[in-house]
Amino acid sequence: MKPGRTVFACQACGAQASKWHGRCPECGTWHSLVEEPVRPAPGDGGAGRYGPPGEAAAARPYDEIEMPDVARLASGIDELDRVLGGGIVPGSVVLLGGEPGIGKSTLLLQAAASAARTLGPVLYASGEESEHQVKIRGERLGVRAAPLYLLAETCLERILEAVDRVQPAVLIVDSIQTVFSGKLQSAPGSIGQVREAAAQLLFTAKGRALPTFLVGHVTKDGSLAGPKVLEHVVDTVLYFEGERHHAHRIVRAVKNRFGPVSELGVFEMTGTGLRAVPSPSQLFLSERAANVPGSVVLCSIEGSRPILVEVQALVSSGAYGTSRRTASGLDPNRLALLLAVLEKRAGLHLAGEDVFLNIAGGLIVNEPAADLGVVAAVASSLRNRAVRPGTAVFGEVGLAGEVRATPQAALRVKEAAQLGFTRCVMPAGNSASSADGESCRHVGVGTVEEALEALIE
C-alpha cells in the first residue's frame, strides 16, 4: 500500500510542519512534533466516524433514540466477565496493561479459546510472537480444538484485511505498541503510530460491532506506554497487578463505560494457566497466624466485592536518629498521617520507633476504610498484645481521632460472618444500619481510643 501524505503536528499548540523539528517553531515546546496522516477534508467526501464515505450523521432528539437490547457476551472466564461489568459488550474496545511476564497474553489466549467455542471465530493477532510460539503456550494451557485463528503480523492494514477474511466474533491484538501503519514513516511504538493504530481499530470495532482486546505495554512507573489519548479512546482500561513471588494475579478496572470502575477479578497462576479464584478472602487469609501481635483482619471493598485481607504491622525501636516508616500495599503518606493521629489523639509514643506495615498477599488497598485496620495493627504491635480472636475491623480515621462511617458496611459484615468472624469493630455510624445475622456481633466505636479498647485485650 502506498503511503499517504503526512505532516508533523505539535501536541502542545497544534501547529503543523512538513518535516520534523526538535523544537516547535510556534510555541517552542521541545520534542512535541508527532507524525500524523493528512485526513481528507469533510467537504470532499471523507469518511464519517464509523460509516462509509459520503454518509453524514444527523442530530436526533434524545426522546427518539431507541435503546437497543444488546446482550453481553460471555468470555468463558467468570472473573474476567466480572471486571468487564457482566460480560463483553459488542463493539467495545478493551485495553489490558501490565508488567512484562505477568500473564496478559496467557489470560487473553485462555479467553480467546473459550470464546471461540461459544461465540464463533476469534482472531488473535500477535506482533511479538510467531504462530508456533502462541501454539506452544496454547498446548501448555490445554487449549482444545476451536475456531481460533492465529496471525503473526504487525502491519495494521494486513490485520484489517484478515478481519475482512475471517469475520471474527472477537479480535485480540497483542500488543498495540508493535502495530504500525504504512501511512506513517515513524517507528512502531511511537506516539503517532500508537494513536493511528488505536483509532483505526476503534473504527473497525464500532462499525462491525466487533469486541476488540488490545494489550498495552507499561512504563517504569507502571503507567500505560504511549499517548494518554489511548486510554481516552478505548471503552475499558484494565490493569494486571501482582508480584512474581505471589501466585495470585489481580485484574482491576480503572475505566469502564459499560460497568463499575475499581472492579477487580482475582486469578491464581498455575502450571496450566490462570485459574479464577471465586473466594479471594479465603486466599488472602489462608496462611494467617492466629493470636499474633500486629495482625488485624480488614474488611475491604474492591469495586462491588468485599475482600478480607490481613494488615500486618511491626513496631521496633529505631537504631538510628531518624525513625523509618515503610508501607507495602498502602500509601506511605497515609501511614504517616495515621501515626501522627495515634501519637496526638491516643497517646502512643511512636516518634522514635521504626514502623513497618504490610498488606499480606501483595494486594494494594487505597480506600479510607482501611484506616482503622492500620491503626489497630500498629497499636497491637507497639503494645505487643494481640487483637481479640475472631475480630474484623473497618472504618475511616479523621485527624481529630474520630472514626467516620464508611459505605457498604452491611456487605463487609456479611463477608466477615461467612468466614467465621464473630465480632466486627466498625464506626458507630454504621453499627445501627448494618444489621446482619446473629453470628457476627457489631461493636460501634466513635474514637480511636474506643476502638483500641474494643480491639486489644
Short mmCIF file of C-alpha atoms in Angstrom, two decimals, residues 34-267:
data_model
loop_
_atom_site.label_atom_id
_atom_site.label_comp_id
_atom_site.label_asym_id
_atom_site.label_seq_id
_atom_site.Cartn_x
_atom_site.Cartn_y
_atom_site.Cartn_z
CA VAL A 34 4.46 13.87 16.06
CA GLU A 35 3.92 12.46 12.59
CA GLU A 36 0.25 12.20 11.60
CA PRO A 37 -1.51 11.29 8.33
CA VAL A 38 -3.34 14.04 6.47
CA ARG A 39 -7.07 13.45 6.80
CA PRO A 40 -9.38 14.35 3.90
CA ALA A 41 -11.47 17.44 4.41
CA PRO A 42 -15.13 16.85 5.33
CA GLY A 43 -16.27 18.60 2.16
CA ASP A 44 -14.59 16.19 -0.28
CA GLY A 45 -16.47 13.07 0.77
CA GLY A 46 -14.25 11.98 3.68
CA ALA A 47 -15.20 9.06 5.80
CA GLY A 48 -17.60 9.55 8.66
CA ARG A 49 -16.88 8.49 12.19
CA TYR A 50 -17.93 4.85 11.81
CA GLY A 51 -19.69 4.80 8.44
CA PRO A 52 -18.54 4.68 4.82
CA PRO A 53 -17.57 7.80 2.84
CA GLY A 54 -20.35 10.15 1.90
CA GLU A 55 -22.65 9.41 4.85
CA ALA A 56 -23.40 12.26 7.23
CA ALA A 57 -24.73 11.81 10.75
CA ALA A 58 -27.82 13.85 11.55
CA ALA A 59 -28.65 15.08 15.05
CA ARG A 60 -31.59 13.27 16.62
CA PRO A 61 -33.76 14.24 19.62
CA TYR A 62 -32.96 12.44 22.82
CA ASP A 63 -36.50 11.07 23.23
CA GLU A 64 -36.49 9.48 19.77
CA ILE A 65 -33.34 7.42 20.30
CA GLU A 66 -34.22 3.79 20.92
CA MET A 67 -32.33 1.71 23.43
CA PRO A 68 -31.04 -1.43 21.69
CA ASP A 69 -31.39 -4.64 23.65
CA VAL A 70 -27.83 -5.91 23.26
CA ALA A 71 -26.90 -8.92 25.33
CA ARG A 72 -23.42 -9.15 26.77
CA LEU A 73 -21.20 -11.95 25.55
CA ALA A 74 -19.64 -14.42 27.97
CA SER A 75 -15.89 -14.83 27.68
CA GLY A 76 -15.94 -18.17 29.48
CA ILE A 77 -13.89 -16.78 32.39
CA ASP A 78 -16.13 -15.60 35.22
CA GLU A 79 -13.58 -13.29 36.86
CA LEU A 80 -12.90 -11.52 33.54
CA ASP A 81 -16.63 -11.08 32.93
CA ARG A 82 -16.96 -9.60 36.43
CA VAL A 83 -14.27 -7.00 35.75
CA LEU A 84 -15.89 -6.07 32.42
CA GLY A 85 -19.20 -5.40 34.18
CA GLY A 86 -21.03 -8.65 33.41
CA GLY A 87 -19.56 -9.74 30.09
CA ILE A 88 -18.18 -8.48 26.78
CA VAL A 89 -20.11 -5.65 25.15
CA PRO A 90 -20.31 -5.97 21.34
CA GLY A 91 -18.27 -3.24 19.66
CA SER A 92 -16.30 -2.38 22.81
CA VAL A 93 -12.54 -1.80 22.84
CA VAL A 94 -10.73 -3.10 25.95
CA LEU A 95 -7.14 -2.14 26.80
CA LEU A 96 -5.25 -4.54 29.09
CA GLY A 97 -1.95 -3.33 30.56
CA GLY A 98 0.54 -4.83 32.97
CA GLU A 99 4.17 -5.64 33.72
CA PRO A 100 6.11 -7.93 31.36
CA GLY A 101 5.54 -11.61 32.09
CA ILE A 102 2.65 -11.07 34.48
CA GLY A 103 0.19 -13.10 32.36
CA LYS A 104 -1.57 -10.76 29.92
CA SER A 105 -1.09 -12.99 26.87
CA THR A 106 -1.92 -16.09 28.90
CA LEU A 107 -5.23 -14.65 30.08
CA LEU A 108 -6.26 -13.44 26.63
CA LEU A 109 -5.32 -16.73 24.98
CA GLN A 110 -7.44 -18.61 27.51
CA ALA A 111 -10.31 -16.18 26.94
CA ALA A 112 -9.88 -16.43 23.15
CA ALA A 113 -10.05 -20.24 23.20
CA SER A 114 -13.11 -20.21 25.45
CA ALA A 115 -14.90 -17.53 23.42
CA ALA A 116 -14.14 -19.32 20.15
CA ARG A 117 -16.05 -22.40 21.33
CA THR A 118 -19.15 -20.42 22.31
CA LEU A 119 -19.23 -17.20 20.26
CA GLY A 120 -17.58 -18.14 16.96
CA PRO A 121 -14.26 -17.44 15.24
CA VAL A 122 -11.69 -15.44 17.20
CA LEU A 123 -8.72 -13.71 15.54
CA TYR A 124 -5.59 -13.48 17.71
CA ALA A 125 -3.08 -11.10 16.09
CA SER A 126 0.32 -11.34 17.77
CA GLY A 127 3.05 -8.86 16.94
CA GLU A 128 5.55 -10.19 19.47
CA GLU A 129 5.35 -13.95 18.93
CA SER A 130 5.07 -16.32 15.99
CA GLU A 131 2.17 -18.70 15.47
CA HIS A 132 4.32 -21.57 16.75
CA GLN A 133 5.16 -19.74 19.98
CA VAL A 134 1.49 -19.00 20.61
CA LYS A 135 0.63 -22.64 19.81
CA ILE A 136 3.22 -23.85 22.34
CA ARG A 137 1.59 -21.72 25.03
CA GLY A 138 -1.82 -22.99 23.99
CA GLU A 139 -0.71 -26.60 24.36
CA ARG A 140 0.56 -25.84 27.86
CA LEU A 141 -2.76 -24.21 28.73
CA GLY A 142 -4.73 -27.15 27.37
CA VAL A 143 -6.46 -25.26 24.56
CA ARG A 144 -8.78 -27.68 22.77
CA ALA A 145 -9.97 -27.60 19.17
CA ALA A 146 -11.79 -24.34 18.47
CA PRO A 147 -12.17 -21.83 15.60
CA LEU A 148 -9.21 -19.81 16.88
CA TYR A 149 -7.17 -18.09 14.16
CA LEU A 150 -3.58 -17.02 14.86
CA LEU A 151 -1.90 -14.23 12.90
CA ALA A 152 1.70 -13.14 13.45
CA GLU A 153 1.52 -9.65 11.96
CA THR A 154 2.45 -6.10 12.92
CA CYS A 155 1.11 -4.22 9.88
CA LEU A 156 -2.22 -2.61 10.70
CA GLU A 157 -3.54 -2.80 7.14
CA ARG A 158 -2.86 -6.54 6.95
CA ILE A 159 -4.58 -7.12 10.28
CA LEU A 160 -7.67 -5.32 8.98
CA GLU A 161 -7.54 -7.43 5.79
CA ALA A 162 -7.50 -10.56 7.96
CA VAL A 163 -10.56 -9.25 9.80
CA ASP A 164 -12.37 -8.98 6.46
CA ARG A 165 -11.44 -12.56 5.55
CA VAL A 166 -12.07 -14.30 8.87
CA GLN A 167 -15.09 -12.23 10.03
CA PRO A 168 -14.26 -12.93 13.70
CA ALA A 169 -16.58 -12.59 16.66
CA VAL A 170 -13.71 -11.26 18.82
CA LEU A 171 -10.42 -9.58 17.85
CA ILE A 172 -7.30 -9.63 20.05
CA VAL A 173 -4.21 -7.53 19.23
CA ASP A 174 -1.05 -8.30 21.23
CA SER A 175 0.26 -5.67 21.51
CA ILE A 176 -0.79 -2.22 20.31
CA GLN A 177 2.79 -0.91 20.65
CA THR A 178 4.03 -3.34 17.99
CA VAL A 179 1.41 -2.43 15.37
CA PHE A 180 2.36 0.09 12.71
CA SER A 181 0.55 1.69 9.78
CA GLY A 182 2.08 2.05 6.33
CA LYS A 183 0.64 5.56 6.17
CA LEU A 184 3.25 6.76 8.65
CA GLN A 185 7.03 6.61 8.37
CA SER A 186 7.71 6.64 12.12
CA ALA A 187 8.77 3.51 14.00
CA PRO A 188 6.28 1.15 15.68
CA GLY A 189 5.52 2.18 19.24
CA SER A 190 5.85 5.91 18.56
CA ILE A 191 3.09 8.26 19.63
CA GLY A 192 1.78 8.74 16.10
CA GLN A 193 1.76 5.02 15.29
CA VAL A 194 0.02 4.02 18.52
CA ARG A 195 -2.63 6.69 18.09
CA GLU A 196 -3.25 5.84 14.42
CA ALA A 197 -3.48 2.09 15.11
CA ALA A 198 -5.85 2.60 18.04
CA ALA A 199 -8.07 4.93 16.01
CA GLN A 200 -8.36 2.52 13.06
CA LEU A 201 -9.07 -0.44 15.34
CA LEU A 202 -11.68 1.66 17.14
CA PHE A 203 -13.45 2.47 13.86
CA THR A 204 -13.41 -1.20 12.90
CA ALA A 205 -14.78 -2.30 16.28
CA LYS A 206 -17.62 0.22 16.29
CA GLY A 207 -18.51 -0.21 12.63
CA ARG A 208 -18.67 -4.02 12.82
CA ALA A 209 -19.83 -4.38 16.46
CA LEU A 210 -16.62 -6.36 16.93
CA PRO A 211 -15.31 -6.70 20.52
CA THR A 212 -11.61 -5.86 20.46
CA PHE A 213 -8.96 -6.50 23.11
CA LEU A 214 -5.69 -4.57 22.99
CA VAL A 215 -2.61 -5.42 25.05
CA GLY A 216 -0.66 -2.36 26.18
CA HIS A 217 2.90 -2.07 27.48
CA VAL A 218 3.63 -0.16 30.69
CA THR A 219 6.46 2.21 31.55
CA LYS A 220 8.86 2.01 34.50
CA ASP A 221 6.43 3.88 36.75
CA GLY A 222 3.61 1.44 35.93
CA SER A 223 1.52 3.66 33.62
CA LEU A 224 0.49 2.64 30.13
CA ALA A 225 3.05 3.48 27.47
CA GLY A 226 2.11 5.72 24.58
CA PRO A 227 -0.10 8.80 24.38
CA LYS A 228 -2.67 9.41 27.08
CA VAL A 229 -5.30 9.66 24.35
CA LEU A 230 -5.02 5.86 24.05
CA GLU A 231 -6.80 5.47 27.39
CA HIS A 232 -9.41 8.06 26.39
CA VAL A 233 -10.18 6.35 23.07
CA VAL A 234 -10.88 2.86 24.42
CA ASP A 235 -14.02 1.91 26.34
CA THR A 236 -12.40 -0.08 29.14
CA VAL A 237 -8.94 0.05 30.72
CA LEU A 238 -7.81 -2.96 32.75
CA TYR A 239 -4.61 -3.23 34.77
CA PHE A 240 -2.96 -6.56 35.51
CA GLU A 241 -1.46 -6.42 39.01
CA GLY A 242 0.55 -8.88 41.02
CA GLU A 243 4.03 -9.82 42.17
CA ARG A 244 6.23 -12.52 40.73
CA HIS A 245 6.71 -14.04 44.18
CA HIS A 246 2.96 -14.49 44.72
CA ALA A 247 0.78 -17.00 42.89
CA HIS A 248 -2.27 -14.75 42.58
CA ARG A 249 -2.90 -12.07 39.97
CA ILE A 250 -5.42 -9.23 40.07
CA VAL A 251 -7.16 -7.62 37.09
CA ARG A 252 -8.51 -4.19 38.07
CA ALA A 253 -10.78 -1.94 36.00
CA VAL A 254 -9.75 1.73 36.17
CA LYS A 255 -12.11 2.83 33.40
CA ASN A 256 -15.30 1.19 32.14
CA ARG A 257 -18.01 2.85 30.10
CA PHE A 258 -20.27 -0.19 30.47
CA GLY A 259 -19.82 -1.08 34.14
CA PRO A 260 -18.46 -0.04 37.52
CA VAL A 261 -14.86 1.10 37.90
CA SER A 262 -12.46 -0.28 40.52
CA GLU A 263 -13.97 -3.73 39.98
CA LEU A 264 -11.40 -6.50 40.20
CA GLY A 265 -11.00 -10.14 39.37
CA VAL A 266 -8.63 -12.48 41.22
CA PHE A 267 -6.71 -15.26 39.49
#
